[in-house]
Coordinates of C-alpha atoms in Angstrom, one line a residue:
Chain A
X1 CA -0.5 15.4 154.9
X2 CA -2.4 13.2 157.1
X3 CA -4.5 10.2 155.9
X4 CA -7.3 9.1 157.9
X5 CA -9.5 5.9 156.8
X6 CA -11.7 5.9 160.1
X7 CA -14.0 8.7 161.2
X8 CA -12.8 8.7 164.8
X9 CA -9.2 9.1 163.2
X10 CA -10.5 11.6 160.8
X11 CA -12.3 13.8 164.4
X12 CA -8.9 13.6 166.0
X13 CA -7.5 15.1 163.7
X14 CA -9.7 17.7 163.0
X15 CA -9.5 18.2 166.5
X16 CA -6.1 19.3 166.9
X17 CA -6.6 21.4 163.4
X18 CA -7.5 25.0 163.2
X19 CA -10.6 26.5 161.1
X20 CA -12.2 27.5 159.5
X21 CA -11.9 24.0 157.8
X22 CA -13.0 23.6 153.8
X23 CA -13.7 20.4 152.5
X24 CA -13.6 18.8 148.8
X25 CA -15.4 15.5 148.4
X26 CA -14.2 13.4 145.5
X27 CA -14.4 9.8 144.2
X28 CA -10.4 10.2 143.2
X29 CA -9.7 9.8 139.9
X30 CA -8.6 13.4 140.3
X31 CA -8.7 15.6 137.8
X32 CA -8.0 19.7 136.7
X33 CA -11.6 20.4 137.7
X34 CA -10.8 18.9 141.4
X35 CA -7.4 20.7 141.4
X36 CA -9.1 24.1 140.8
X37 CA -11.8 23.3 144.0
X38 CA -8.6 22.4 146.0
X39 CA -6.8 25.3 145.2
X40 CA -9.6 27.6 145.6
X41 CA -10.1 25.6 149.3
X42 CA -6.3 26.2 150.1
X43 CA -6.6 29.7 149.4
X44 CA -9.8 30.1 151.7
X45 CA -9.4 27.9 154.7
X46 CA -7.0 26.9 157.3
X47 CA -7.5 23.3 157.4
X48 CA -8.5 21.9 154.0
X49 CA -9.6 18.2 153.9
X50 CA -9.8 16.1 150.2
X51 CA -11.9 12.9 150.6
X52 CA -11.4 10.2 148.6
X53 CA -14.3 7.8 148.5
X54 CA -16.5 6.3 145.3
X55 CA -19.9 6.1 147.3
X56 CA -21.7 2.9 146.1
X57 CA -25.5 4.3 147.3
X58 CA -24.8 7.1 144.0
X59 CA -24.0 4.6 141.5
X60 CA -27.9 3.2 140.1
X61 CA -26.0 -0.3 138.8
X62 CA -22.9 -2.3 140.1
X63 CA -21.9 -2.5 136.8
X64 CA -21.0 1.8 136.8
X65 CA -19.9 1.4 139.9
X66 CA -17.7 -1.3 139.2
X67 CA -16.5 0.6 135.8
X68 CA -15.5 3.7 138.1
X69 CA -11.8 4.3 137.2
X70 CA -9.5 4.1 140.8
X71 CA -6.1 5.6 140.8
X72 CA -5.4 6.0 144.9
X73 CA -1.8 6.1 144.9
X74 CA -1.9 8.7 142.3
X75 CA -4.5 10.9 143.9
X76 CA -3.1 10.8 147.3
X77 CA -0.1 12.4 145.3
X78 CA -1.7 15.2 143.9
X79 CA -3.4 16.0 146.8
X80 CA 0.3 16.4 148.5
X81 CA 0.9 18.4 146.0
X82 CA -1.8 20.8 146.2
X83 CA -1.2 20.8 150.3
X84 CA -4.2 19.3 151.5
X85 CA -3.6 18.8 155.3
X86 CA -5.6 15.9 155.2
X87 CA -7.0 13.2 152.8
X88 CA -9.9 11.0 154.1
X89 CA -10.2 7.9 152.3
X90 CA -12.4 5.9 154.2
X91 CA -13.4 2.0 153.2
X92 CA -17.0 1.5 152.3
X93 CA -17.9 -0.5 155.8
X94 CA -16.6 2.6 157.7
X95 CA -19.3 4.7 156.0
X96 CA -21.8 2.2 155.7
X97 CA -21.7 -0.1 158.4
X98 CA -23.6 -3.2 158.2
X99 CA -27.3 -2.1 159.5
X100 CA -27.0 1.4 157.9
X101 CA -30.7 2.5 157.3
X102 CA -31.0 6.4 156.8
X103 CA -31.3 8.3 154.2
X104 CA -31.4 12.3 153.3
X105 CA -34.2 13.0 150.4
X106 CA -35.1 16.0 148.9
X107 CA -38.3 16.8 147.2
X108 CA -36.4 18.4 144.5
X109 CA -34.7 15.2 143.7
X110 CA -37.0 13.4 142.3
X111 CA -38.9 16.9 140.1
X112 CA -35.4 17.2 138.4
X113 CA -34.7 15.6 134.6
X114 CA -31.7 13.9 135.7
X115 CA -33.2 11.7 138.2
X116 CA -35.5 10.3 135.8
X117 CA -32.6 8.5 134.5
X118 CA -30.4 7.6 137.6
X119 CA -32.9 6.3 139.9
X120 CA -32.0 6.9 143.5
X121 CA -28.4 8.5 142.8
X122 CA -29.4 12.0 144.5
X123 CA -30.4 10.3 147.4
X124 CA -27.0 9.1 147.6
X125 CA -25.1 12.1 147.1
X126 CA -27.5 14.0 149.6
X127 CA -26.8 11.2 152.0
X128 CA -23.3 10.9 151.5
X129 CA -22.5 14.8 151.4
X130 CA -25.0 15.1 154.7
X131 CA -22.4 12.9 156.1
X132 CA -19.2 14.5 154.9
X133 CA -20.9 17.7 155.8
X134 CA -21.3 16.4 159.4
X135 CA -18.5 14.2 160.4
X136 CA -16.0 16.9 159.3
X137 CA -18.1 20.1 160.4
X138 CA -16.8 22.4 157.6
X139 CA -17.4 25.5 157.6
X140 CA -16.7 25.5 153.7
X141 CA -17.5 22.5 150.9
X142 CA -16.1 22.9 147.2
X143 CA -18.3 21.4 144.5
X144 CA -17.9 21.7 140.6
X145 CA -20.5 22.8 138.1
X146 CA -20.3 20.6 135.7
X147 CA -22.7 18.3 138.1
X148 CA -25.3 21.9 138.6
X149 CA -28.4 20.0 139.5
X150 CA -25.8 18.0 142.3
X151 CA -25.1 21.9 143.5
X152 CA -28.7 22.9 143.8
X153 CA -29.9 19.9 145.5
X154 CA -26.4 19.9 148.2
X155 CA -26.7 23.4 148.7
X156 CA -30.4 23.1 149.4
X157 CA -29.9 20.0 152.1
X158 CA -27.2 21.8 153.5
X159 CA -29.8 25.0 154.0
X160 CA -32.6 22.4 155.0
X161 CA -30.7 20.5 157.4
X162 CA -29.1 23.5 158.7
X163 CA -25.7 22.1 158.9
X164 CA -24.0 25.0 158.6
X165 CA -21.6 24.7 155.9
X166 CA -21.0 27.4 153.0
X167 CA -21.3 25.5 149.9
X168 CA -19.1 27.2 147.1
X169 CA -19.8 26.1 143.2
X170 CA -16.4 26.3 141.0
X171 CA -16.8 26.7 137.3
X172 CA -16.9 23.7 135.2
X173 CA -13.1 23.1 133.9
X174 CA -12.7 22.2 130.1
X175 CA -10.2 20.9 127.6
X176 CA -9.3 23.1 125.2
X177 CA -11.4 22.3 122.2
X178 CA -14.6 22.6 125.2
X179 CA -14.9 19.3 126.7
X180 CA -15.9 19.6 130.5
X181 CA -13.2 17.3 131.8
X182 CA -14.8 14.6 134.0
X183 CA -12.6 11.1 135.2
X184 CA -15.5 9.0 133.1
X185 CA -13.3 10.8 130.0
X186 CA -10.9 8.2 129.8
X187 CA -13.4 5.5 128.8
X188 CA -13.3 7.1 125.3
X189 CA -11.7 6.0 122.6
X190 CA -10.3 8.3 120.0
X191 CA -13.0 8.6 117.9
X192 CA -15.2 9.1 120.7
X193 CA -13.1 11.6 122.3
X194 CA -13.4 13.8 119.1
X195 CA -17.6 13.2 119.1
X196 CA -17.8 14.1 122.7
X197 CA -17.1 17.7 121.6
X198 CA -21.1 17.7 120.8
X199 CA -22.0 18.4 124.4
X200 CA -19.9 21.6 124.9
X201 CA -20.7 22.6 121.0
X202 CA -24.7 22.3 121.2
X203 CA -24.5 24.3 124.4
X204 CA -22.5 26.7 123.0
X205 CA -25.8 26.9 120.2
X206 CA -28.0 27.2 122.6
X207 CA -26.4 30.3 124.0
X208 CA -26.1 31.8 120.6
X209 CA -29.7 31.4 119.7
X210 CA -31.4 34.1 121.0
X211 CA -34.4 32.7 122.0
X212 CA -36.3 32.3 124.8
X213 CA -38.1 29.4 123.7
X214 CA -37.3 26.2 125.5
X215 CA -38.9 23.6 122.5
X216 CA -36.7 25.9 120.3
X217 CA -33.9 25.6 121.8
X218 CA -34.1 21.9 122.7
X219 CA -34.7 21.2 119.2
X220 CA -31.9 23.2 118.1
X221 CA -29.6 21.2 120.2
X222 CA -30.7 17.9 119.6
X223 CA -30.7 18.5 115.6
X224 CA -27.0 19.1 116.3
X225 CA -26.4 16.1 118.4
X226 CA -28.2 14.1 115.9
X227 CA -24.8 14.8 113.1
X228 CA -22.8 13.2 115.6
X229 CA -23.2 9.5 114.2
X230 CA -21.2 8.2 118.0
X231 CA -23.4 10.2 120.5
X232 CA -27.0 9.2 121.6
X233 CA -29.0 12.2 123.2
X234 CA -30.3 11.0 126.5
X235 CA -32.2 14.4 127.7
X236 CA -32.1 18.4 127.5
X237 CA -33.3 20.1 130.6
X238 CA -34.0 23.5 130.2
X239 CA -35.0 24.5 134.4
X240 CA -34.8 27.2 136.4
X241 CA -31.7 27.5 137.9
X242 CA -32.7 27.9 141.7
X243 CA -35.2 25.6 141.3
X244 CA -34.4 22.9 139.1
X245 CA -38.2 23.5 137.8
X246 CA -38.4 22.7 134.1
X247 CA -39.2 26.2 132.5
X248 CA -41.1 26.9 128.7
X249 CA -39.8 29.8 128.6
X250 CA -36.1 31.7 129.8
X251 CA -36.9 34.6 131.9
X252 CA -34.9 33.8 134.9
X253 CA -31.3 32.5 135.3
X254 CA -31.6 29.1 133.2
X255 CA -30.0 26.3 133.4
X256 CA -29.3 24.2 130.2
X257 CA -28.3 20.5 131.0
X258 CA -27.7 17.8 128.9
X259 CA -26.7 13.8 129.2
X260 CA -25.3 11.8 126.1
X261 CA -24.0 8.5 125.4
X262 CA -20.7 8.7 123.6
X263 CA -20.2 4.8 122.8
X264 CA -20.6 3.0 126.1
X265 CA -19.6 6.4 128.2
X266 CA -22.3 8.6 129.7
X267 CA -21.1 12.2 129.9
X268 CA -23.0 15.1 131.2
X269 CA -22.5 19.2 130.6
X270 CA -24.6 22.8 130.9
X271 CA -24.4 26.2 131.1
X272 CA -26.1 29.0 132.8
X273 CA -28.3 31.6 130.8
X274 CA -28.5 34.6 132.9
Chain B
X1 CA -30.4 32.2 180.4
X2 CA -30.3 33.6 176.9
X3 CA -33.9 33.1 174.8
X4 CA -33.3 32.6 171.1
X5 CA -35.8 32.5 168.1
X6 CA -33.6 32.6 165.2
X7 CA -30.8 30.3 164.3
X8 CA -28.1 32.6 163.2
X9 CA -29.3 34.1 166.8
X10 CA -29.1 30.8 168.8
X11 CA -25.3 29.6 166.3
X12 CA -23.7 32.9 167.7
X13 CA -24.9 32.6 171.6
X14 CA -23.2 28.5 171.0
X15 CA -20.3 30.2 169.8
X16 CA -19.2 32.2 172.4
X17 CA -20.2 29.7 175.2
X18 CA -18.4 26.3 176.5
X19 CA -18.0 22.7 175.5
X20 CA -19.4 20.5 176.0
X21 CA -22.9 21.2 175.2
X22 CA -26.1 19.2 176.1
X23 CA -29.1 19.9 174.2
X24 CA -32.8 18.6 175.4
X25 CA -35.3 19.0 172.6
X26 CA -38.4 19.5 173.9
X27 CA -41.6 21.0 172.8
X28 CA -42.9 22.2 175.4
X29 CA -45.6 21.6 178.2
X30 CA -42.3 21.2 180.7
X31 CA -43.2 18.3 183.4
X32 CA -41.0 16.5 186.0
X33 CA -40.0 14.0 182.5
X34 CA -38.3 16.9 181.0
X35 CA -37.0 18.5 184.6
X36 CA -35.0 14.8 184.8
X37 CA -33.6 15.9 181.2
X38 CA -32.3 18.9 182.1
X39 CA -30.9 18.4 185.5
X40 CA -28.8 15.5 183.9
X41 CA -27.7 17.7 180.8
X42 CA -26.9 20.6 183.5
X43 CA -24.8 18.0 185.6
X44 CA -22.8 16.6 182.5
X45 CA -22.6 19.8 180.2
X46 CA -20.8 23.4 180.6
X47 CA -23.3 24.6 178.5
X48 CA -27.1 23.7 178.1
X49 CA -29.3 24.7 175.6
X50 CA -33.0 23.1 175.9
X51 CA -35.6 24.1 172.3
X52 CA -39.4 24.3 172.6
X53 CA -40.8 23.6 169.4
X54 CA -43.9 22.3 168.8
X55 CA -42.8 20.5 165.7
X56 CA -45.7 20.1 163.0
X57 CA -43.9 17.5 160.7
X58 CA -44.2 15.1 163.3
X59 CA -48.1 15.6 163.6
X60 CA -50.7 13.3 161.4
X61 CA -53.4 16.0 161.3
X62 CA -53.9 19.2 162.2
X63 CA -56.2 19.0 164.9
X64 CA -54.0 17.2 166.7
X65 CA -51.3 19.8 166.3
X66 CA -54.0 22.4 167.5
X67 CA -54.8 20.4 170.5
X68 CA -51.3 20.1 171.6
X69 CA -50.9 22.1 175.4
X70 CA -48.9 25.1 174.8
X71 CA -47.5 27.3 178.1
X72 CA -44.5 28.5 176.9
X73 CA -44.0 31.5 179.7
X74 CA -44.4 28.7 182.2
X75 CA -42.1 26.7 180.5
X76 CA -39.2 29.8 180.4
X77 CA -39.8 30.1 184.2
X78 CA -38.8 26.5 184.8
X79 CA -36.0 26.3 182.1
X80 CA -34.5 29.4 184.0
X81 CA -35.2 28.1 187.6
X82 CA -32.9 24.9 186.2
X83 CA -30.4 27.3 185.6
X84 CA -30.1 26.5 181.8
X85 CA -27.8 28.8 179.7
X86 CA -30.2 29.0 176.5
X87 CA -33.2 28.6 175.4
X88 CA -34.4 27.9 171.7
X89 CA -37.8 28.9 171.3
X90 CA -38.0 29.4 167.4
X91 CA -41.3 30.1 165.2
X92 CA -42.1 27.7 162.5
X93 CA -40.9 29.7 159.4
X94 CA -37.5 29.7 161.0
X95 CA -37.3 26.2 161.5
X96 CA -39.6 25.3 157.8
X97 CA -38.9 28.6 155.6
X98 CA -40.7 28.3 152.6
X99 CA -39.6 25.9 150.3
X100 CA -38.1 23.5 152.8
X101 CA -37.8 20.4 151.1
X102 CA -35.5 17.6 153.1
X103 CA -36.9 14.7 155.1
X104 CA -34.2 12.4 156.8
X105 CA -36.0 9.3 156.3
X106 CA -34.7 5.6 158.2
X107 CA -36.1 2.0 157.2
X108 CA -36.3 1.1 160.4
X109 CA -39.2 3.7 161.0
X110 CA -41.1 2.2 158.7
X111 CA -40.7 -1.4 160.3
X112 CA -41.9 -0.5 163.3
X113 CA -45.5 -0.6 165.2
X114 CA -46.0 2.7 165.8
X115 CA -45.4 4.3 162.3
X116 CA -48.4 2.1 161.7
X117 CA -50.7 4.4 163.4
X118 CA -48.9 7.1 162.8
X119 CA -48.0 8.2 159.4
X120 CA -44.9 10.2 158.6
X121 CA -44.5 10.3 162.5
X122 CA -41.2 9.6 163.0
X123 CA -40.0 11.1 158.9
X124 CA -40.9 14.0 161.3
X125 CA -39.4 13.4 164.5
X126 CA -35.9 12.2 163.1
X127 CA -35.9 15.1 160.6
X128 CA -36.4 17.8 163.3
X129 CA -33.6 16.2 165.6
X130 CA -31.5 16.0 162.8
X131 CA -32.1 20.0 162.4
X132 CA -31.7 20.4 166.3
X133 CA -28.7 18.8 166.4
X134 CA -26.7 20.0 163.7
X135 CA -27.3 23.6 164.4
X136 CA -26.8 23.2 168.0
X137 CA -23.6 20.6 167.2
X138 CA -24.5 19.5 170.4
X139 CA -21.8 17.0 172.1
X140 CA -25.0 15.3 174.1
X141 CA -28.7 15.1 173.3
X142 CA -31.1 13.8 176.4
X143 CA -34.2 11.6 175.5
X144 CA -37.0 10.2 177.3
X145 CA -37.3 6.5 177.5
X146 CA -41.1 7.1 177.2
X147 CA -41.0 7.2 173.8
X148 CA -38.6 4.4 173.1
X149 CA -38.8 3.7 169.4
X150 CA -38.3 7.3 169.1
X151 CA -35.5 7.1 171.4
X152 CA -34.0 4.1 169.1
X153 CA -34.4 6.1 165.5
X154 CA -32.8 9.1 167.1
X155 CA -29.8 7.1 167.9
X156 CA -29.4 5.2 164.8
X157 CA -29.9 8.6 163.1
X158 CA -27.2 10.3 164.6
X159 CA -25.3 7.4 164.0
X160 CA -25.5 6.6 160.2
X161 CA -25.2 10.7 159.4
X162 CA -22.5 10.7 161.7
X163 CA -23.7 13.7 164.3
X164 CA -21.5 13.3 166.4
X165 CA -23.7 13.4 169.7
X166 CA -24.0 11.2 172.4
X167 CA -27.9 9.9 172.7
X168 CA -28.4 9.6 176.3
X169 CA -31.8 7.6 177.1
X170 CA -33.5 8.6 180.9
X171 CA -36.2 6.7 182.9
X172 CA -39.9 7.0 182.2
X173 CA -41.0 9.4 185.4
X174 CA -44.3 8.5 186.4
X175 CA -46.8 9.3 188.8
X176 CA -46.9 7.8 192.2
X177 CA -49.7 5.0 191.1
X178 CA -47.4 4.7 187.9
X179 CA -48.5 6.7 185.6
X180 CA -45.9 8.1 182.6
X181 CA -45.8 11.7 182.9
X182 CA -46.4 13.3 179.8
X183 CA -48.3 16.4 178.5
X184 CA -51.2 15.0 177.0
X185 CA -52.2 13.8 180.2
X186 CA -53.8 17.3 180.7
X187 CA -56.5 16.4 178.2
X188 CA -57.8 13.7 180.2
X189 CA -61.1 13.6 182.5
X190 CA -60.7 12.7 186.6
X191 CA -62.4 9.0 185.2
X192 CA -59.9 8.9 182.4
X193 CA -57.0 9.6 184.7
X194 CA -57.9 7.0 186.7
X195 CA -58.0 4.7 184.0
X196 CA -55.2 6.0 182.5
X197 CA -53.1 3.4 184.8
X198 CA -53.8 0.3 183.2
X199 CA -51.1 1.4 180.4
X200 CA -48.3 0.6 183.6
X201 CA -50.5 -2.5 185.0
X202 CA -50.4 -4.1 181.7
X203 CA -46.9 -3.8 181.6
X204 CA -46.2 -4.9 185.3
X205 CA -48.1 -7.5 184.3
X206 CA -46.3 -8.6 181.8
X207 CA -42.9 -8.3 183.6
X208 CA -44.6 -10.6 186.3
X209 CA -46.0 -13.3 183.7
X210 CA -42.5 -15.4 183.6
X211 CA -43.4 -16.7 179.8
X212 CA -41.1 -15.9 176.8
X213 CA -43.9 -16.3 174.3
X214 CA -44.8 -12.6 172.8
X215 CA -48.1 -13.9 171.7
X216 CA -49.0 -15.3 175.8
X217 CA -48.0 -11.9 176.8
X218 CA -49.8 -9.7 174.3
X219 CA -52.9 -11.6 175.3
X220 CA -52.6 -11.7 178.4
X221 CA -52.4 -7.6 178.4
X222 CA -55.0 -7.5 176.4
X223 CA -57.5 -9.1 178.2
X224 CA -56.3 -7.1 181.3
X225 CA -56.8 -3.2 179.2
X226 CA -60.6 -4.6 178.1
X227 CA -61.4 -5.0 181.6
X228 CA -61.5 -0.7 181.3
X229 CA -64.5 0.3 179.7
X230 CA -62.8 4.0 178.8
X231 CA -59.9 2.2 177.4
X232 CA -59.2 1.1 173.7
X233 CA -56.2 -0.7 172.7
X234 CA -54.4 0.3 169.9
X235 CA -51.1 -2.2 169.5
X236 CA -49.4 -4.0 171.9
X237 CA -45.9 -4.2 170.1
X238 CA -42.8 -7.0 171.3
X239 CA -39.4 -5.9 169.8
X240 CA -36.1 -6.6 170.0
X241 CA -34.9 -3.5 172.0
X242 CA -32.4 -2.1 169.0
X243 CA -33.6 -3.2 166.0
X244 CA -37.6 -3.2 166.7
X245 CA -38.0 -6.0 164.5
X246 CA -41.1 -7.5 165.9
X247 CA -39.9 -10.7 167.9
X248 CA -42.0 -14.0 168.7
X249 CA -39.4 -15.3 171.4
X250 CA -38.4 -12.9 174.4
X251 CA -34.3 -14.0 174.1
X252 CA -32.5 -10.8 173.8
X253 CA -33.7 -7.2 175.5
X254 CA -37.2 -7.1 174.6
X255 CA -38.9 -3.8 174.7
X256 CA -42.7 -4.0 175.4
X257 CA -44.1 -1.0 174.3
X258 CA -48.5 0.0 173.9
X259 CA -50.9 2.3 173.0
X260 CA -54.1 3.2 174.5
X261 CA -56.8 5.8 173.9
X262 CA -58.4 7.1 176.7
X263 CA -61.4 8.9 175.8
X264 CA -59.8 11.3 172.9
X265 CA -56.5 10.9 174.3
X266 CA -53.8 8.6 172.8
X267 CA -51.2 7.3 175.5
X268 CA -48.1 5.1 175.3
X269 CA -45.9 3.3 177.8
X270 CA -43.1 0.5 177.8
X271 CA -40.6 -1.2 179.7
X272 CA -37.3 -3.1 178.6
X273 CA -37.2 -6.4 179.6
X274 CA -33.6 -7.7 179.5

């Protein structure tokens, strides 16, 4: 495996490499859910590349961003492991040199619930996957559902922009008693880690309602949360799922989302209602 | 030469032809400005791909969308007389399909003097080459240095999402008493032609003035366009050449840049001073 930290470096390389190329973005702290979109990018592409890289214009407060759990050496192992050809972990001045001054915006970005709360963070993923998407021209870029409104709003930029990438979403990957497992996990404590169980279980209520109704559903899901004496609802989205348009009503795919605070730790989950 | 009007169209003509590739954006109404594009893409490039596109999200209003000069068969009999290998001619809903919903947006556009006049302008202008150049994945993209500060975003564009082109600026062409060449010149009268000049004579003048105050110079080409009753200054703007910050003290390379309506017509000129 090759590790580049400069983007000339990184073009070399690429150079030299065969395609069709698939990329995995991360922020490290790897995880089963970014094993599975490695895997499913080995199994697909010639040249598979794995960045590494927590991308400050996505976090809303230097606090989070400072918070964000780091594990390089450990990372760079697994992605061995998983034969990545080659891991881009660039530092923060290579991607954003002093003077940087662009930025990729969507419409949709600000419509959606989960930018009400995280004020500017889809401008930096769009502007940090535009990037990505460009310095490595893949043909192929894994993402994970657990982050769905992130999906949309990358695979709509990509379209937009025309950059030419496929973007393939991988299910959302979950312990065993439902939590979707995400690197902010290990900020629980115990009894946190049992609470955070709410997400997956109110969503799993939602599914088994059998209504249409959005404000029923909703309701529903927050009277559950409301039991769990650790977690603190932060929103239920009910939108369509192409869209990201809040809906009243499911007649289309749906897309439930939901963000709550388990003790200090802000975990996020949803499902798909075809 | 191979005429494209969809993008999946023009992505599989690239991919059977040579590196590298030069793309000239135009959008149309070809003059001698453009002709000095595409002989020096054609003398650096194996293959050349030049795109008329009338671009509407770079237009302020309608009308003067409407009024822009249109000739596109003319235009096809000059691309193919320069011998170049493609051309992209595609109709707005293949550039915009419904639902497009992206702008690529830089700070420095909205420093600058001529987003004051002209709203969304350059949200336009940068979004569009964006497009161009990441479906193209152009190796070099050729520029007028007519319209500088567009010349300036485009780079710095390409830079922060990392495009991967080379920007190459050319010279202003102008007529023999100095006029820039450029397509709205059509709209203007055989009096407003002749006035047209004192866009170049302001700036010789200012070249020729010896001072290092912006303030002297602005004045001093002011006082020179009122002498033409069919001209109306818009801004006389004095920048440092990369940044466009607007600059009191001519130290570093100073670009002088202006705008002028002649009768309806709005022109612009500048020159670099070093």
């Amino acid at each position: 495996m090759k590790i580049c930290k400069s983007i000339d470096g990184l073009r070399a390389v690429i150079k030299e490499g065969k395609v069709p190329l698939g990329l995995v973005p991360t922020m490290g702290s790897l995880h089963s859910g970014h094993i599975s979109l490695i895997r499913k990018a080995r199994s697909e592409n010639k040249t598979v590349v794995a960045s590494i890289f927590i991308n400050p214009l996505q976090f809303e407060s230097t606090d989070d961003l400072n918070l964000y759990p780091r594990s390089l050496e450990n990372d760079l192992g697994i992605l061995r492991e998983e034969c990545v050809d080659i891991a881009f972990t660039p530092p923060i001045t290579e991607m954003y040199p002093r003077g940087f001054d662009t930025i990729v915006r969507l419409g949709l970005a600000s419509r959606i619930f989960e930018s009400q709360f995280r004020n500017g963070h889809f401008d930096g993923v769009s502007t940090v996957v535009c990037k990505l998407l460009s310095l490595t021209r893949a043909d192929r870029a894994y993402f994970g559902q657990k982050d769905a409104q992130q999906g949309v709003i990358i695979n709509k930029m990509n379209s937009d922009l025309n950059l030419g990438a496929e973007i393939i979403m991988m299910p959302t990957v979950r312990e065993t008693d439902g939590l979707a497992i995400s690197s902010r996990n290990v900020h629980l404590s115990p009894a946190e880690r049992k609470a955070a169980t709410i997400l997956h279980k109110s969503l799993n209520l939602a599914e088994s309602m059998g209504t249409k109704d959005a404000q029923t559903i909703k309701k529903g899901m927050q009277t559950m949360i409301e039991t769990e004496p650790l977690a603190r609802l932060e929103y239920i989205s009910i939108s369509d799922a192409f869209t990201l348009e809040e809906v009243e009503q499911l007649e289309k795919p749906a897309l439930i989302s939901l963000a709550v605070w388990v003790g200090k730790t802000r975990l996020i989950d949803n499902t798909t209602l075809k």
